PDB file of C-alpha atoms in Angstrom:
ATOM      1  CA  MET A   1       8.360  11.274   3.996  1.00  0.00           C
ATOM      2  CA  SER A   2       6.118  10.993   7.016  1.00  0.00           C
ATOM      3  CA  ARG A   3       7.758   9.559  10.122  1.00  0.00           C
ATOM      4  CA  ARG A   4       6.088   8.082  13.185  1.00  0.00           C
ATOM      5  CA  ILE A   5       7.417   6.373  16.276  1.00  0.00           C
ATOM      6  CA  ARG A   6       4.833   3.629  15.842  1.00  0.00           C
ATOM      7  CA  ARG A   7       4.195   1.754  12.642  1.00  0.00           C
ATOM      8  CA  GLY A   8       1.084   2.983  10.934  1.00  0.00           C
ATOM      9  CA  LEU A   9      -1.170   2.274   8.003  1.00  0.00           C
ATOM     10  CA  VAL A  10      -2.510   4.571   5.336  1.00  0.00           C
ATOM     11  CA  LEU A  11      -5.730   4.366   3.336  1.00  0.00           C
ATOM     12  CA  ARG A  12      -5.685   5.969  -0.072  1.00  0.00           C
ATOM     13  CA  GLY A  13      -9.263   6.363  -1.305  1.00  0.00           C
ATOM     14  CA  ALA A  14     -10.613   7.869  -4.486  1.00  0.00           C
ATOM     15  CA  ILE A  15     -13.604   7.850  -6.801  1.00  0.00           C
ATOM     16  CA  ALA A  16     -13.279   8.440 -10.515  1.00  0.00           C
ATOM     17  CA  ALA A  17     -15.795   9.028 -13.278  1.00  0.00           C
ATOM     18  CA  VAL A  18     -14.773   7.258 -16.497  1.00  0.00           C
ATOM     19  CA  ALA A  19     -16.290   7.008 -19.947  1.00  0.00           C
ATOM     20  CA  ALA A  20     -18.227   3.848 -19.179  1.00  0.00           C
ATOM     21  CA  GLY A  21     -18.829   4.363 -15.482  1.00  0.00           C
ATOM     22  CA  ALA A  22     -17.081   5.103 -12.216  1.00  0.00           C
ATOM     23  CA  VAL A  23     -14.062   3.837 -10.327  1.00  0.00           C
ATOM     24  CA  LEU A  24     -13.544   3.779  -6.562  1.00  0.00           C
ATOM     25  CA  THR A  25     -10.145   2.950  -5.171  1.00  0.00           C
ATOM     26  CA  GLY A  26      -8.672   2.658  -1.707  1.00  0.00           C
ATOM     27  CA  GLY A  27      -6.086   0.757   0.248  1.00  0.00           C
ATOM     28  CA  PHE A  28      -4.027   0.388   3.376  1.00  0.00           C
ATOM     29  CA  ASN A  29      -0.246   0.406   3.576  1.00  0.00           C
ATOM     30  CA  ALA A  30       2.172   0.140   6.480  1.00  0.00           C
ATOM     31  CA  LEU A  31       4.311   3.234   6.990  1.00  0.00           C
ATOM     32  CA  PRO A  32       8.049   2.928   7.669  1.00  0.00           C
ATOM     33  CA  ASP A  33       9.357   2.803  11.223  1.00  0.00           C
ATOM     34  CA  ALA A  34      10.721   6.080  12.576  1.00  0.00           C
ATOM     35  CA  SER A  35      14.171   4.479  12.586  1.00  0.00           C
ATOM     36  CA  ASP A  36      13.931   3.845   8.844  1.00  0.00           C
ATOM     37  CA  GLY A  37      13.982   7.540   7.898  1.00  0.00           C
ATOM     38  CA  GLY A  38      16.671  10.107   7.332  1.00  0.00           C
ATOM     39  CA  ASP A  39      18.319  12.245   4.707  1.00  0.00           C
ATOM     40  CA  ALA A  40      20.536  10.659   2.102  1.00  0.00           C
ATOM     41  CA  ALA A  41      24.174  11.568   1.570  1.00  0.00           C
ATOM     42  CA  PRO A  42      25.935  11.372  -1.806  1.00  0.00           C
ATOM     43  CA  GLU A  43      26.981   7.826  -2.596  1.00  0.00           C
ATOM     44  CA  GLN A  44      30.620   6.846  -2.442  1.00  0.00           C
ATOM     45  CA  ALA A  45      32.538   5.629  -5.467  1.00  0.00           C
ATOM     46  CA  ALA A  46      31.173   2.290  -6.588  1.00  0.00           C
ATOM     47  CA  VAL A  47      32.814  -0.787  -5.108  1.00  0.00           C
ATOM     48  CA  GLY A  48      31.939  -4.437  -5.437  1.00  0.00           C
ATOM     49  CA  THR A  49      29.711  -6.231  -2.948  1.00  0.00           C
ATOM     50  CA  GLY A  50      30.832  -9.351  -1.145  1.00  0.00           C
ATOM     51  CA  SER A  51      28.867 -12.050   0.632  1.00  0.00           C
ATOM     52  CA  PRO A  52      27.024 -10.832   3.750  1.00  0.00           C
ATOM     53  CA  VAL A  53      28.193 -11.726   7.264  1.00  0.00           C
ATOM     54  CA  GLN A  54      26.471 -11.612  10.629  1.00  0.00           C
ATOM     55  CA  THR A  55      28.343  -9.009  12.720  1.00  0.00           C
ATOM     56  CA  GLU A  56      29.866  -5.539  12.355  1.00  0.00           C
ATOM     57  CA  ALA A  57      33.339  -6.747  13.285  1.00  0.00           C
ATOM     58  CA  GLU A  58      33.256  -9.514  10.685  1.00  0.00           C
ATOM     59  CA  ALA A  59      31.960  -7.134   8.048  1.00  0.00           C
ATOM     60  CA  LEU A  60      34.683  -4.550   8.694  1.00  0.00           C
ATOM     61  CA  ALA A  61      37.420  -7.164   8.527  1.00  0.00           C
ATOM     62  CA  VAL A  62      36.143  -8.783   5.330  1.00  0.00           C
ATOM     63  CA  ALA A  63      35.479  -5.414   3.667  1.00  0.00           C
ATOM     64  CA  LYS A  64      39.015  -4.199   4.345  1.00  0.00           C
ATOM     65  CA  LYS A  65      40.598  -7.444   3.158  1.00  0.00           C
ATOM     66  CA  SER A  66      38.469  -7.880   0.018  1.00  0.00           C
ATOM     67  CA  ASN A  67      38.069  -4.196  -0.898  1.00  0.00           C
ATOM     68  CA  LYS A  68      34.329  -4.855  -1.184  1.00  0.00           C
ATOM     69  CA  LYS A  69      31.382  -3.589   0.811  1.00  0.00           C
ATOM     70  CA  ILE A  70      29.889  -6.248   3.059  1.00  0.00           C
ATOM     71  CA  GLU A  71      26.329  -6.334   4.366  1.00  0.00           C
ATOM     72  CA  ILE A  72      25.774  -6.931   8.094  1.00  0.00           C
ATOM     73  CA  LEU A  73      22.985  -9.513   8.327  1.00  0.00           C
ATOM     74  CA  GLY A  74      22.398  -8.796  12.009  1.00  0.00           C
ATOM     75  CA  MET A  75      21.311  -5.236  11.120  1.00  0.00           C
ATOM     76  CA  ARG A  76      19.078  -6.092   8.150  1.00  0.00           C
ATOM     77  CA  THR A  77      15.427  -4.975   8.258  1.00  0.00           C
ATOM     78  CA  ALA A  78      12.529  -5.101   5.813  1.00  0.00           C
ATOM     79  CA  ARG A  79      13.521  -1.677   4.444  1.00  0.00           C
ATOM     80  CA  ARG A  80      17.200  -1.317   5.273  1.00  0.00           C
ATOM     81  CA  GLU A  81      20.617  -2.848   4.613  1.00  0.00           C
ATOM     82  CA  ILE A  82      23.779  -1.770   6.483  1.00  0.00           C
ATOM     83  CA  TYR A  83      27.155  -2.227   4.800  1.00  0.00           C
ATOM     84  CA  ALA A  84      30.724  -2.046   6.070  1.00  0.00           C
ATOM     85  CA  GLU A  85      32.910  -0.213   3.542  1.00  0.00           C
ATOM     86  CA  PRO A  86      36.569  -0.975   2.754  1.00  0.00           C
ATOM     87  CA  ASP A  87      37.601   2.377   4.277  1.00  0.00           C
ATOM     88  CA  GLY A  88      36.141   1.429   7.679  1.00  0.00           C
ATOM     89  CA  THR A  89      32.893   3.401   7.418  1.00  0.00           C
ATOM     90  CA  PHE A  90      29.313   2.148   7.250  1.00  0.00           C
ATOM     91  CA  THR A  91      26.560   2.986   4.780  1.00  0.00           C
ATOM     92  CA  ALA A  92      22.844   2.267   4.882  1.00  0.00           C
ATOM     93  CA  ARG A  93      20.716   1.414   1.880  1.00  0.00           C
ATOM     94  CA  GLU A  94      17.095   2.289   2.607  1.00  0.00           C
ATOM     95  CA  TYR A  95      13.909   1.552   0.670  1.00  0.00           C
ATOM     96  CA  THR A  96      10.634   3.445   0.714  1.00  0.00           C
ATOM     97  CA  ASP A  97       8.703   0.150   0.684  1.00  0.00           C
ATOM     98  CA  PRO A  98       9.594  -3.202   2.251  1.00  0.00           C
ATOM     99  CA  ILE A  99      11.600  -5.430  -0.085  1.00  0.00           C
ATOM    100  CA  ARG A 100      11.703  -8.459   2.233  1.00  0.00           C
ATOM    101  CA  THR A 101       9.880  -9.977   5.167  1.00  0.00           C
ATOM    102  CA  PHE A 102      10.831 -12.357   7.974  1.00  0.00           C
ATOM    103  CA  GLN A 103       9.105 -15.649   7.270  1.00  0.00           C
ATOM    104  CA  GLY A 104       9.761 -19.132   8.598  1.00  0.00           C
ATOM    105  CA  GLY A 105      12.802 -17.993  10.553  1.00  0.00           C
ATOM    106  CA  SER A 106      14.598 -16.215   7.724  1.00  0.00           C
ATOM    107  CA  TRP A 107      14.372 -13.216   5.425  1.00  0.00           C
ATOM    108  CA  VAL A 108      12.568 -13.779   2.120  1.00  0.00           C
ATOM    109  CA  ASP A 109      11.927 -11.392  -0.740  1.00  0.00           C
ATOM    110  CA  ILE A 110       8.494  -9.778  -0.952  1.00  0.00           C
ATOM    111  CA  ASP A 111       6.285 -11.764  -3.342  1.00  0.00           C
ATOM    112  CA  ARG A 112       2.817 -10.313  -3.894  1.00  0.00           C
ATOM    113  CA  THR A 113       1.620 -13.247  -6.016  1.00  0.00           C
ATOM    114  CA  LEU A 114      -1.714 -14.462  -4.638  1.00  0.00           C
ATOM    115  CA  VAL A 115      -2.217 -18.123  -3.762  1.00  0.00           C
ATOM    116  CA  ARG A 116      -5.102 -20.071  -2.230  1.00  0.00           C
ATOM    117  CA  GLY A 117      -4.560 -21.577   1.202  1.00  0.00           C
ATOM    118  CA  ALA A 118      -5.864 -24.871   2.552  1.00  0.00           C
ATOM    119  CA  ASP A 119      -8.858 -23.050   4.073  1.00  0.00           C
ATOM    120  CA  GLY A 120      -9.712 -21.437   0.740  1.00  0.00           C
ATOM    121  CA  SER A 121      -8.551 -17.953   1.719  1.00  0.00           C
ATOM    122  CA  VAL A 122      -6.353 -15.966  -0.638  1.00  0.00           C
ATOM    123  CA  ALA A 123      -3.054 -14.399   0.438  1.00  0.00           C
ATOM    124  CA  PRO A 124       0.210 -13.139  -1.061  1.00  0.00           C
ATOM    125  CA  LYS A 125       3.163 -15.515  -0.917  1.00  0.00           C
ATOM    126  CA  ALA A 126       5.240 -13.074   1.154  1.00  0.00           C
ATOM    127  CA  ALA A 127       4.154  -9.665   2.478  1.00  0.00           C
ATOM    128  CA  ALA A 128       5.347  -7.426   5.304  1.00  0.00           C
ATOM    129  CA  VAL A 129       1.953  -7.607   7.066  1.00  0.00           C
ATOM    130  CA  GLY A 130      -0.543 -10.389   7.649  1.00  0.00           C
ATOM    131  CA  LEU A 131      -2.948 -10.145   4.731  1.00  0.00           C
ATOM    132  CA  SER A 132      -5.761 -12.321   3.386  1.00  0.00           C
ATOM    133  CA  PHE A 133      -8.579 -11.887   0.880  1.00  0.00           C
ATOM    134  CA  SER A 134     -11.974 -13.587   0.882  1.00  0.00           C
ATOM    135  CA  ASP A 135     -12.683 -16.757  -1.084  1.00  0.00           C
ATOM    136  CA  GLY A 136     -16.244 -15.524  -1.501  1.00  0.00           C
ATOM    137  CA  THR A 137     -17.659 -17.134   1.643  1.00  0.00           C
ATOM    138  CA  ALA A 138     -20.771 -15.312   2.859  1.00  0.00           C
ATOM    139  CA  GLY A 139     -20.416 -13.159   5.966  1.00  0.00           C
ATOM    140  CA  LYS A 140     -16.615 -12.911   5.920  1.00  0.00           C
ATOM    141  CA  PRO A 141     -14.536  -9.756   5.259  1.00  0.00           C
ATOM    142  CA  PHE A 142     -13.205  -9.379   1.738  1.00  0.00           C
ATOM    143  CA  VAL A 143      -9.858  -8.297   3.171  1.00  0.00           C
ATOM    144  CA  THR A 144      -8.225  -8.725   6.577  1.00  0.00           C
ATOM    145  CA  MET A 145      -4.893  -7.243   7.598  1.00  0.00           C
ATOM    146  CA  ASN A 146      -3.075  -7.625  10.902  1.00  0.00           C
ATOM    147  CA  GLN A 147       0.136  -6.377  12.427  1.00  0.00           C
ATOM    148  CA  ALA A 148       1.543  -6.363  15.953  1.00  0.00           C
ATOM    149  CA  GLY A 149      -1.614  -7.901  17.409  1.00  0.00           C
ATOM    150  CA  ARG A 150      -3.947  -5.305  15.886  1.00  0.00           C
ATOM    151  CA  GLU A 151      -6.385  -6.197  13.123  1.00  0.00           C
ATOM    152  CA  LEU A 152      -8.428  -4.340  10.548  1.00  0.00           C
ATOM    153  CA  SER A 153     -10.859  -5.784   8.018  1.00  0.00           C
ATOM    154  CA  LEU A 154     -13.307  -4.522   5.405  1.00  0.00           C
ATOM    155  CA  THR A 155     -16.603  -6.213   4.516  1.00  0.00           C
ATOM    156  CA  TRP A 156     -18.716  -5.847   1.393  1.00  0.00           C
ATOM    157  CA  PRO A 157     -22.118  -4.306   2.230  1.00  0.00           C
ATOM    158  CA  HIS A 158     -24.142  -5.747  -0.652  1.00  0.00           C
ATOM    159  CA  GLY A 159     -24.429  -9.479  -0.115  1.00  0.00           C
ATOM    160  CA  LYS A 160     -22.199 -12.428  -0.870  1.00  0.00           C
ATOM    161  CA  LEU A 161     -19.191 -11.927  -3.116  1.00  0.00           C
ATOM    162  CA  PRO A 162     -18.390 -14.452  -5.838  1.00  0.00           C
ATOM    163  CA  ALA A 163     -15.219 -16.523  -5.709  1.00  0.00           C
ATOM    164  CA  PRO A 164     -12.365 -14.307  -6.893  1.00  0.00           C
ATOM    165  CA  VAL A 165     -10.449 -14.638 -10.131  1.00  0.00           C
ATOM    166  CA  LEU A 166      -6.715 -14.460  -9.335  1.00  0.00           C
ATOM    167  CA  ASP A 167      -4.226 -12.725 -11.596  1.00  0.00           C
ATOM    168  CA  GLY A 168      -0.802 -12.140 -10.094  1.00  0.00           C
ATOM    169  CA  ASP A 169      -1.236  -9.809  -7.118  1.00  0.00           C
ATOM    170  CA  THR A 170      -4.926  -9.045  -7.817  1.00  0.00           C
ATOM    171  CA  ALA A 171      -8.142 -10.834  -6.835  1.00  0.00           C
ATOM    172  CA  THR A 172     -11.195  -9.745  -8.832  1.00  0.00           C
ATOM    173  CA  TYR A 173     -14.732 -10.375  -7.603  1.00  0.00           C
ATOM    174  CA  LYS A 174     -16.761 -10.227 -10.817  1.00  0.00           C
ATOM    175  CA  ASP A 175     -20.146  -8.482 -10.643  1.00  0.00           C
ATOM    176  CA  ALA A 176     -20.005  -7.680  -6.937  1.00  0.00           C
ATOM    177  CA  LEU A 177     -22.893  -5.451  -8.005  1.00  0.00           C
ATOM    178  CA  PRO A 178     -24.513  -5.806 -11.438  1.00  0.00           C
ATOM    179  CA  GLY A 179     -21.967  -4.444 -13.901  1.00  0.00           C
ATOM    180  CA  VAL A 180     -19.467  -3.649 -11.129  1.00  0.00           C
ATOM    181  CA  ASP A 181     -16.289  -5.605 -10.345  1.00  0.00           C
ATOM    182  CA  LEU A 182     -14.413  -5.387  -7.039  1.00  0.00           C
ATOM    183  CA  ALA A 183     -10.660  -5.830  -7.511  1.00  0.00           C
ATOM    184  CA  VAL A 184      -8.348  -6.158  -4.496  1.00  0.00           C
ATOM    185  CA  ARG A 185      -4.581  -5.984  -4.943  1.00  0.00           C
ATOM    186  CA  ALA A 186      -1.879  -7.129  -2.545  1.00  0.00           C
ATOM    187  CA  GLU A 187       0.947  -4.699  -1.882  1.00  0.00           C
ATOM    188  CA  ALA A 188       4.228  -5.199  -0.071  1.00  0.00           C
ATOM    189  CA  ASP A 189       2.838  -3.762   3.154  1.00  0.00           C
ATOM    190  CA  GLY A 190      -0.905  -3.559   2.632  1.00  0.00           C
ATOM    191  CA  PHE A 191      -3.547  -3.644  -0.073  1.00  0.00           C
ATOM    192  CA  GLY A 192      -5.452  -1.546  -2.563  1.00  0.00           C
ATOM    193  CA  HIS A 193      -9.023  -2.033  -3.749  1.00  0.00           C
ATOM    194  CA  LEU A 194     -10.810  -0.855  -6.841  1.00  0.00           C
ATOM    195  CA  LEU A 195     -14.429  -0.786  -8.000  1.00  0.00           C
ATOM    196  CA  VAL A 196     -14.717  -0.983 -11.776  1.00  0.00           C
ATOM    197  CA  VAL A 197     -18.103   0.212 -13.036  1.00  0.00           C
ATOM    198  CA  LYS A 198     -18.398  -1.264 -16.505  1.00  0.00           C
ATOM    199  CA  THR A 199     -21.533   0.352 -17.962  1.00  0.00           C
ATOM    200  CA  PRO A 200     -23.469   3.624 -17.666  1.00  0.00           C
ATOM    201  CA  GLN A 201     -26.423   1.601 -16.378  1.00  0.00           C
ATOM    202  CA  ALA A 202     -24.294   0.195 -13.568  1.00  0.00           C
ATOM    203  CA  ALA A 203     -23.024   3.687 -12.755  1.00  0.00           C
ATOM    204  CA  ALA A 204     -26.618   4.816 -12.209  1.00  0.00           C
ATOM    205  CA  ASP A 205     -27.064   2.282  -9.394  1.00  0.00           C
ATOM    206  CA  PRO A 206     -27.998   4.353  -6.296  1.00  0.00           C
ATOM    207  CA  ARG A 207     -25.885   2.041  -4.151  1.00  0.00           C
ATOM    208  CA  LEU A 208     -22.800   3.667  -5.671  1.00  0.00           C
ATOM    209  CA  ALA A 209     -23.843   7.158  -4.564  1.00  0.00           C
ATOM    210  CA  ARG A 210     -22.455   6.311  -1.127  1.00  0.00           C
ATOM    211  CA  LEU A 211     -20.519   3.139  -0.497  1.00  0.00           C
ATOM    212  CA  ASP A 212     -20.262   2.074   3.149  1.00  0.00           C
ATOM    213  CA  LEU A 213     -17.720  -0.703   3.458  1.00  0.00           C
ATOM    214  CA  GLY A 214     -18.012  -2.535   6.754  1.00  0.00           C
ATOM    215  CA  LEU A 215     -15.052  -1.706   8.995  1.00  0.00           C
ATOM    216  CA  ARG A 216     -14.002  -4.099  11.751  1.00  0.00           C
ATOM    217  CA  THR A 217     -11.087  -3.527  14.099  1.00  0.00           C
ATOM    218  CA  ASP A 218      -9.548  -5.367  17.018  1.00  0.00           C
ATOM    219  CA  GLY A 219      -7.839  -3.376  19.785  1.00  0.00           C
ATOM    220  CA  LEU A 220      -8.409  -0.028  18.086  1.00  0.00           C
ATOM    221  CA  LYS A 221     -10.575   3.057  18.436  1.00  0.00           C
ATOM    222  CA  VAL A 222     -11.438   5.087  15.336  1.00  0.00           C
ATOM    223  CA  LYS A 223     -11.896   8.853  15.069  1.00  0.00           C
ATOM    224  CA  GLU A 224     -11.873  11.557  12.396  1.00  0.00           C
ATOM    225  CA  ASP A 225      -9.412  14.446  12.347  1.00  0.00           C
ATOM    226  CA  ALA A 226      -9.926  18.005  11.105  1.00  0.00           C
ATOM    227  CA  THR A 227      -8.905  17.125   7.535  1.00  0.00           C
ATOM    228  CA  GLY A 228     -11.462  14.342   7.200  1.00  0.00           C
ATOM    229  CA  ALA A 229      -8.918  11.541   7.577  1.00  0.00           C
ATOM    230  CA  LEU A 230      -9.769   8.596   9.808  1.00  0.00           C
ATOM    231  CA  LYS A 231      -7.328   7.514  12.496  1.00  0.00           C
ATOM    232  CA  ALA A 232      -7.412   4.176  14.275  1.00  0.00           C
ATOM    233  CA  GLU A 233      -5.520   4.404  17.557  1.00  0.00           C
ATOM    234  CA  ASP A 234      -4.294   1.652  19.829  1.00  0.00           C
ATOM    235  CA  ALA A 235      -7.042   1.326  22.436  1.00  0.00           C
ATOM    236  CA  ALA A 236      -4.601   0.201  25.136  1.00  0.00           C
ATOM    237  CA  VAL A 237      -1.507   2.394  24.811  1.00  0.00           C
ATOM    238  CA  GLY A 238      -2.542   5.114  22.354  1.00  0.00           C
ATOM    239  CA  GLY A 239      -0.770   6.165  19.208  1.00  0.00           C
ATOM    240  CA  THR A 240      -1.986   5.915  15.632  1.00  0.00           C
ATOM    241  CA  VAL A 241      -1.895   2.388  14.269  1.00  0.00           C
ATOM    242  CA  PHE A 242      -3.962   2.889  11.111  1.00  0.00           C
ATOM    243  CA  GLU A 243      -4.883   5.932   9.046  1.00  0.00           C
ATOM    244  CA  ALA A 244      -7.475   6.418   6.322  1.00  0.00           C
ATOM    245  CA  GLY A 245      -6.748   9.452   4.183  1.00  0.00           C
ATOM    246  CA  ARG A 246      -9.583  11.573   2.839  1.00  0.00           C
ATOM    247  CA  PRO A 247     -10.741  10.239  -0.551  1.00  0.00           C
ATOM    248  CA  VAL A 248     -10.375  12.210  -3.754  1.00  0.00           C
ATOM    249  CA  MET A 249     -12.037  11.801  -7.140  1.00  0.00           C
ATOM    250  CA  TRP A 250     -10.720  11.963 -10.666  1.00  0.00           C
ATOM    251  CA  ASP A 251     -12.272  11.772 -14.106  1.00  0.00           C
ATOM    252  CA  SER A 252     -11.583   9.471 -17.022  1.00  0.00           C
ATOM    253  CA  ALA A 253      -8.667  11.584 -18.217  1.00  0.00           C
ATOM    254  CA  ALA A 254      -6.648   9.957 -15.451  1.00  0.00           C
ATOM    255  CA  VAL A 255      -7.261   6.543 -16.984  1.00  0.00           C
ATOM    256  CA  LYS A 256      -7.037   7.470 -20.670  1.00  0.00           C
ATOM    257  CA  GLU A 257      -4.327  10.126 -20.732  1.00  0.00           C
ATOM    258  CA  ALA A 258      -1.743   9.172 -18.121  1.00  0.00           C
ATOM    259  CA  ALA A 259      -1.186   6.119 -15.996  1.00  0.00           C
ATOM    260  CA  ALA A 260      -0.713   6.509 -12.244  1.00  0.00           C
ATOM    261  CA  ARG A 261       2.764   5.836 -10.927  1.00  0.00           C
ATOM    262  CA  LYS A 262       3.419   3.281  -8.250  1.00  0.00           C
ATOM    263  CA  GLN A 263       5.377   4.099  -5.133  1.00  0.00           C
ATOM    264  CA  GLY A 264       8.415   1.895  -5.039  1.00  0.00           C
ATOM    265  CA  PRO A 265      10.313   0.224  -3.656  1.00  0.00           C
ATOM    266  CA  LYS A 266      12.957   2.874  -4.281  1.00  0.00           C
ATOM    267  CA  ALA A 267      16.333   2.889  -2.595  1.00  0.00           C
ATOM    268  CA  VAL A 268      18.811   5.512  -1.476  1.00  0.00           C
ATOM    269  CA  SER A 269      22.150   5.136   0.270  1.00  0.00           C
ATOM    270  CA  LYS A 270      23.572   7.307   2.998  1.00  0.00           C
ATOM    271  CA  ALA A 271      26.536   7.463   5.309  1.00  0.00           C
ATOM    272  CA  VAL A 272      25.366   6.182   8.675  1.00  0.00           C
ATOM    273  CA  ALA A 273      27.428   8.728  10.601  1.00  0.00           C
ATOM    274  CA  ALA A 274      26.230  11.731   8.566  1.00  0.00           C
ATOM    275  CA  ALA A 275      24.087  14.107  10.588  1.00  0.00           C
ATOM    276  CA  SER A 276      22.308  15.562   7.538  1.00  0.00           C
ATOM    277  CA  ALA A 277      22.661  15.843   3.789  1.00  0.00           C
ATOM    278  CA  ASP A 278      20.670  16.733   0.727  1.00  0.00           C
ATOM    279  CA  ALA A 279      18.151  14.073  -0.198  1.00  0.00           C
ATOM    280  CA  ALA A 280      19.098  11.882  -3.128  1.00  0.00           C
ATOM    281  CA  PRO A 281      16.732  12.157  -6.105  1.00  0.00           C
ATOM    282  CA  ALA A 282      14.160   9.387  -6.345  1.00  0.00           C
ATOM    283  CA  PRO A 283      14.700   7.067  -9.311  1.00  0.00           C
ATOM    284  CA  SER A 284      12.111   6.981 -12.056  1.00  0.00           C
ATOM    285  CA  VAL A 285       9.386   4.370 -11.788  1.00  0.00           C
ATOM    286  CA  ALA A 286       7.262   2.560 -14.342  1.00  0.00           C
ATOM    287  CA  PRO A 287       3.601   3.459 -14.926  1.00  0.00           C
ATOM    288  CA  GLU A 288       0.909   1.435 -13.209  1.00  0.00           C
ATOM    289  CA  ALA A 289      -2.832   1.063 -13.667  1.00  0.00           C
ATOM    290  CA  ALA A 290      -5.218   3.543 -12.070  1.00  0.00           C
ATOM    291  CA  LEU A 291      -5.655   1.471  -8.914  1.00  0.00           C
ATOM    292  CA  ALA A 292      -2.894   3.588  -7.371  1.00  0.00           C
ATOM    293  CA  GLY A 293      -4.576   6.882  -8.187  1.00  0.00           C
ATOM    294  CA  PRO A 294      -5.100   9.393 -10.986  1.00  0.00           C
ATOM    295  CA  GLY A 295      -2.466  10.031 -13.598  1.00  0.00           C
ATOM    296  CA  GLY A 296      -1.256  13.425 -14.742  1.00  0.00           C
ATOM    297  CA  GLY A 297      -4.221  14.037 -17.049  1.00  0.00           C
ATOM    298  CA  GLY A 298      -6.971  13.568 -14.495  1.00  0.00           C
ATOM    299  CA  ARG A 299      -8.963  16.316 -12.806  1.00  0.00           C
ATOM    300  CA  THR A 300      -9.307  15.702  -9.095  1.00  0.00           C
ATOM    301  CA  SER A 301     -11.602  16.915  -6.334  1.00  0.00           C
ATOM    302  CA  PRO A 302     -12.054  15.952  -2.679  1.00  0.00           C
ATOM    303  CA  SER A 303     -14.750  13.504  -1.667  1.00  0.00           C
ATOM    304  CA  ALA A 304     -16.853  13.786   1.480  1.00  0.00           C
ATOM    305  CA  SER A 305     -16.221  11.175   4.161  1.00  0.00           C
ATOM    306  CA  ARG A 306     -17.627  10.618   7.628  1.00  0.00           C
ATOM    307  CA  SER A 307     -16.200   8.442  10.353  1.00  0.00           C
ATOM    308  CA  ALA A 308     -18.314   5.690  11.802  1.00  0.00           C
ATOM    309  CA  ARG A 309     -17.672   2.871  14.214  1.00  0.00           C
ATOM    310  CA  ALA A 310     -18.769   0.154  11.815  1.00  0.00           C
ATOM    311  CA  SER A 311     -18.277   1.568   8.333  1.00  0.00           C
ATOM    312  CA  CYS A 312     -15.695   3.116   6.054  1.00  0.00           C
ATOM    313  CA  PRO A 313     -17.657   5.432   3.713  1.00  0.00           C
ATOM    314  CA  TRP A 314     -16.905   7.236   0.486  1.00  0.00           C
ATOM    315  CA  CYS A 315     -19.428   9.789  -0.855  1.00  0.00           C
ATOM    316  CA  PRO A 316     -18.870  11.069  -4.406  1.00  0.00           C
ATOM    317  CA  THR A 317     -19.584  14.683  -5.210  1.00  0.00           C
ATOM    318  CA  ARG A 318     -22.318  14.991  -7.804  1.00  0.00           C
ATOM    319  CA  SER A 319     -20.185  16.535 -10.550  1.00  0.00           C
ATOM    320  CA  CYS A 320     -17.647  13.704 -10.565  1.00  0.00           C
ATOM    321  CA  SER A 321     -19.802  10.684  -9.811  1.00  0.00           C
ATOM    322  CA  ARG A 322     -22.064  10.914 -12.826  1.00  0.00           C
ATOM    323  CA  ALA A 323     -20.940   8.488 -15.487  1.00  0.00           C
ATOM    324  CA  ARG A 324     -20.723   9.510 -19.098  1.00  0.00           C
ATOM    325  CA  THR A 325     -21.754   7.312 -21.996  1.00  0.00           C
ATOM    326  CA  PRO A 326     -18.993   6.185 -24.359  1.00  0.00           C
ATOM    327  CA  SER A 327     -20.239   8.680 -26.966  1.00  0.00           C
ATOM    328  CA  SER A 328     -19.647  11.632 -24.624  1.00  0.00           C
ATOM    329  CA  ARG A 329     -15.891  11.541 -25.265  1.00  0.00           C
ATOM    330  CA  SER A 330     -14.208  12.024 -28.609  1.00  0.00           C
TER     331      SER A 330
END
């Protein structure tokens, strides 16, 4: 897993040709802190878990007396739990994605359910980053995300969006273009967005040949690296704050034949004092819709992308962007 000293964000972008049209996905997610990483040691024999306490000394004493592992609240993070074991050692339980966030002076579980605020904006109940979606007001970004005083937002380039329809963690802007829905999904530490092209006629719209989402940043400078990925660096102190990975494309096989798999949260445990160990196998995860990317049946290819100060573009290659009519597949 990638490690950075500074927190970062990742954009996963893709364009897919499906039986009735095309799909474009993308999203930003916060990467783990450098301190959150490490190899995982084999887990110890299972013991019960007692009520958490605040300090290491308390945890060690209670663990020894109760013969249960005790979490140290003072060392809890969004992705990590530290436990004192009955034998006097410590173990860390680490998650690939945040499972909690600090809100209102205490830790709360991540809740991606979208709700409308007093100002009409849409936001998840509890996420690890500041995140809001548009209520359809003209001239405002359709998504804004902020962290550590740095902000990034995306705007829709083709006029006013309709008010979104909310369903769990997803806001759908129906007919953002004729026959094209824009769906934006909250994640634990970011968001994903998806363009659903519902008809072959909509897929023929020349505005889909290259989609330039408006990109606004505060306190950042954006550049492109040799792989085609975009990097947004802190304008004051340097270091990558946001990243936009190069888009890829997949065909309708990804939607019809195999669902994409989501990325967590998954947990592993390790001995805190261990210098290194073999990584524990990742647990299996349930399938998810194609917003996260192509499934096992999809054919993929890279998509051209150019950096720009005020836009975040995706350009489909001709072979993948052409939509097929429903009769073109058996």
